[in-house]
Amino acid sequence: MIRIALFIAFPLWLALASLAQAQGVLRPGAEGAISGATPTREMAAGFFDLTGPLVLQHQGDPVPGWAVSDTSGVVGYIASTWDLTGSVGYSGRPLDVLVAIDTKGRIVGARLMRHAEPILTLGLSDQDIARFVGGFAGVDLSDPKGPGAGPDMPDIISRATVSTGVIRDSILRTARTLAIARGVLPGGGIDRTGFQPQDWAALMAQGAITRRTVTLTEASRAMAGAKVPVPTGDAPFIDLYMALLDPPSIGRNILGQQQFTRAVGALGPGETALFVASSGLTSHRGTAWRRSGVFDRLMVVQGETRIALVKSGYVRIDDLAAPNAPDFKERSIFHLPGEGFDPLQPFSLELTSSRPSETGEVSFTTELGYALPAAYIIAPPSEPAPLWQSRWIEKRFQVASVMVMMALLTLILLLQEWLVRRPRLWLGLRLGYLVTTLIWLGWVLNAQLSVVQVVAFVQSLLTGFHWEVFLIEPLIFTLWAGVALGLLFWGRGVFCGWLCPFGALQELSNLAARRLGVPQITVPHAIHERLWIIKYTLFLAILALSFYSMDLALRLAEAEPFKTAISMRMMRAWPFVLFVLALLFAGLFIERFYCRYLCPLGAALALPAKLKVFDWLHRRPQCGRECRLCETKCTVGAIDPLGRINANECVLCLRCQVVMNDAATCPVLKRRARK
C-alpha cells in the first residue's frame, strides 16, 4: 500500500517542485543569492520620527547597513537580520526583519519584511505580527543584564512560540551587532581612555610587557661556522622587550604623558603603536633600514600574516618614564597597519640575527610572543541569552514530567511479557496512561506533535539546520527525542499508541461507546487496506506542497484535528470544531478511525518504522491459520488474515499479546489445556 501511495504522490511532488522552481522559490544552497531587505526613506522617517529631509546612506564596513541622517547629523542606523545574522525561521526559509537603532544604543523600531513561517500564516493576524515586532522599540541594548532582560521586551506570542522566538533572537542579535560595529556600544576594542599608574615590574607581571633573552652561548651555538664567532657566556646576546602602547595604562606609564601623546597622535586610522626595546651584544634595529627603509631584522607575525616594519612608521625613543625600567641600549616605536593586523589577537615579533660564514651566511630567529591582557580590552555589552535557554529553565518541571512519562512507557514496553500475563493490570495501566496523555500531556502541557513539525524538520535539513530553532519548544523537543528512539526500537506505536493526546481521546471515547452498547463496524480487510492510501498520500502531498508554499502546506495540514481538539481545546471557528466532532463520531463506530485512514503524522512515522531494530511482538504458527481472534481484537486492524502484524499500522497497545497469553481467551491455549 505504501508503494501505491508513493506511486500516486510522486508525480504530484514532481509537479509542485517544478512549479516552485518556476516561481523562484528558494532552493537548498541558494541562500547566498538572497539579499536583505532595503529600507525606504518613508520607513526610516517612521523609525526615527523624522518630519524633515533625511539622508539614507548604505554602509558596507564592518557590517552592512544604512546610516540615517537629518540636518543635525546621524540619528541612527538600520540593518537587515538576514544580512547580519542569516536568520532562518521555523520553516527553514529566510526570515528578514529591518531593525533600527539610535545613537544611544536603543532599538527604535523593527519591521518584518520576509517570512515563510507556517504558524504565522494561520490563527494570527498581520496586526498580531506587526505588534510583536514593533514592540521591540525602546529595548536598551546597553542593559548590563543583557538586552531582552528588561520589562520593555514584548511577550512571545502563544501558539507561535518557535516562530516569534526566532524573530526575537534575530532582532536582538542584529541590533547588538550593528550597535557595536557603528561604535554606539563598546565592542571589545582597546581601552584607550582608562589610566592607572603602574611601574615596570607591574606591567611585566600583567603580561603588558613581554621579554625574551638569548644568551651569548645560545647565539654561538645557533651561528656556529660564522667567520667572526660569537663569544660564549651568560651575558645577553639580545635582551628583547615588547609592548602595545595604545592603552594609556601601558603606553603612558612607559613613555610618560608627553611622549605618549606624540606617539599616539601620529598614528593613522586603525594603526597601532608597538614598543620594542633591547640591550645586549646585537641590535634589534641594525643599520640597513637607513638605506632600504625596511627593518630587515624584524617581522611581526599574526597567523598567516607577516608584517614588515618600515622607516615611515618608526620613532626613536631616548628615555623611558616607567619607574624601575631597565637601562636599554635601543628603544623604538613602530606603527602597525590597521588592515591585516588585529591588536586584540595574539601575535609575535621575529628578530633575525645573522653573520657571514665561509659558505655565505648563518642566522637564527628569536621569537617573542605577545597577547594584550584582558584588563586593557573593553568588554562588549552582554549578548542576549538565546530564548531557548530561558525556555528550558522555565519549563524544567514540565519537561521532567514528560521524561517520567516516557521512562514509565519504556518500562511497560520492556516488561511487556510480564505485563500481558496480567490482563487487569495491563488494562488499568493502559487506561491510566491514556487519560494522563490526554489531560496532562495534551490539554495541560499542550504537547501535541504534528506533521507540521515533520515538514519543518525536513525543510531545515535541506536549507540549513539550526538546533536553536527546535530547542525553543522544550516539551516538543523532548517528545520528539523520545519518539525518535521509540521508532528505532519499537516503531511508530510508541507515539501513536501511547503519547498522542488525540489518539488517546479516540480510544477512550470508543471505549465509552462500547460500554454503552454502541455497535462496532468491522471494515473488510480488503477495503481497510486500501483506505491506508489516504493518509500516506496526504502526508506526501503536504510535504511536496511545502516546497512550493508553506502557507498552502499548512492549510492542507488542517486535515490534522490536533490543533483544534488539543492545542486550542475546541475554541475555534465552527467548521474546524465540526470536523473534529465528525471524526470523533466516526471513531465511536470504528475505533481510531482517524488514526487508521487519515492521519498524515502517523504515515510520516510509519515510513521510518520499517527500520526498527527489534520485533517485540510474538506470534504463534497457529495465528491466522487456526485462529483469527487477535485480528478481530486489534484496535486499528494492523493484523492481516494470515496473522501477521503490520508494523506500519500497529499502535503497540499490546492487546493481541494479552489475548495470546490469556488461557481463558486464546483458543490455542484452551486446546492445549484440554489435551
mmCIF file of C-alpha atoms in Angstrom, residues 37 43 46-47 78-81 87 95-101 106-115 117 120 124-139 152-157 160 162-172 174-175:
data_model
loop_
_atom_site.group_PDB
_atom_site.id
_atom_site.type_symbol
_atom_site.label_atom_id
_atom_site.label_comp_id
_atom_site.label_asym_id
_atom_site.label_seq_id
_atom_site.Cartn_x
_atom_site.Cartn_y
_atom_site.Cartn_z
ATOM 1 C CA ALA A 37 15.575 43.952 2.603
ATOM 2 C CA MET A 43 10.447 53.612 6.731
ATOM 3 C CA GLY A 46 8.846 56.356 10.655
ATOM 4 C CA PHE A 47 11.514 54.591 12.714
ATOM 5 C CA ILE A 78 19.199 50.376 10.128
ATOM 6 C CA ALA A 79 20.207 46.801 9.290
ATOM 7 C CA SER A 80 18.671 43.596 7.977
ATOM 8 C CA THR A 81 18.627 40.463 10.152
ATOM 9 C CA SER A 87 18.217 34.417 10.340
ATOM 10 C CA LEU A 95 13.391 35.379 7.884
ATOM 11 C CA ASP A 96 14.194 39.070 7.429
ATOM 12 C CA VAL A 97 13.443 41.960 9.779
ATOM 13 C CA LEU A 98 14.674 45.546 9.383
ATOM 14 C CA VAL A 99 15.953 46.761 12.759
ATOM 15 C CA ALA A 100 16.627 50.424 13.592
ATOM 16 C CA ILE A 101 18.779 51.698 16.489
ATOM 17 C CA ARG A 106 18.274 51.731 21.914
ATOM 18 C CA ILE A 107 16.086 49.937 19.390
ATOM 19 C CA VAL A 108 13.686 52.493 17.934
ATOM 20 C CA GLY A 109 11.750 50.181 15.645
ATOM 21 C CA ALA A 110 11.594 46.945 13.662
ATOM 22 C CA ARG A 111 9.589 45.737 10.683
ATOM 23 C CA LEU A 112 9.083 42.175 9.415
ATOM 24 C CA MET A 113 9.977 42.145 5.704
ATOM 25 C CA ARG A 114 10.158 38.453 4.735
ATOM 26 C CA HIS A 115 8.997 35.189 6.300
ATOM 27 C CA GLU A 117 6.550 30.773 8.896
ATOM 28 C CA LEU A 120 2.201 32.717 11.481
ATOM 29 C CA LEU A 124 -2.737 35.049 13.828
ATOM 30 C CA SER A 125 -3.461 38.323 12.090
ATOM 31 C CA ASP A 126 -0.980 40.684 10.472
ATOM 32 C CA GLN A 127 -1.678 43.083 13.336
ATOM 33 C CA ASP A 128 -0.510 40.459 15.852
ATOM 34 C CA ILE A 129 2.782 40.061 13.998
ATOM 35 C CA ALA A 130 3.298 43.800 13.497
ATOM 36 C CA ARG A 131 2.537 44.462 17.153
ATOM 37 C CA PHE A 132 5.057 41.879 18.318
ATOM 38 C CA VAL A 133 7.874 43.035 16.014
ATOM 39 C CA GLY A 134 7.157 46.708 16.676
ATOM 40 C CA GLY A 135 7.153 46.015 20.403
ATOM 41 C CA PHE A 136 10.957 45.924 20.418
ATOM 42 C CA ALA A 137 11.049 49.720 20.190
ATOM 43 C CA GLY A 138 12.569 51.032 23.411
ATOM 44 C CA VAL A 139 14.700 47.986 24.247
ATOM 45 C CA ASP A 152 10.286 46.562 27.616
ATOM 46 C CA MET A 153 10.675 43.181 25.907
ATOM 47 C CA PRO A 154 7.443 42.105 24.151
ATOM 48 C CA ASP A 155 5.916 38.797 25.212
ATOM 49 C CA ILE A 156 6.281 35.779 22.959
ATOM 50 C CA ILE A 157 3.016 35.053 21.127
ATOM 51 C CA ALA A 160 3.629 30.677 17.790
ATOM 52 C CA VAL A 162 9.028 28.952 17.949
ATOM 53 C CA SER A 163 8.473 31.476 15.167
ATOM 54 C CA THR A 164 8.251 34.521 17.408
ATOM 55 C CA GLY A 165 11.201 33.248 19.431
ATOM 56 C CA VAL A 166 13.352 33.093 16.304
ATOM 57 C CA ILE A 167 12.245 36.623 15.379
ATOM 58 C CA ARG A 168 13.122 37.851 18.889
ATOM 59 C CA ASP A 169 16.632 36.371 18.863
ATOM 60 C CA SER A 170 17.427 37.625 15.348
ATOM 61 C CA ILE A 171 16.288 41.181 16.187
ATOM 62 C CA LEU A 172 18.363 41.366 19.375
ATOM 63 C CA THR A 174 21.253 42.131 14.757
ATOM 64 C CA ALA A 175 20.724 45.258 16.865
#
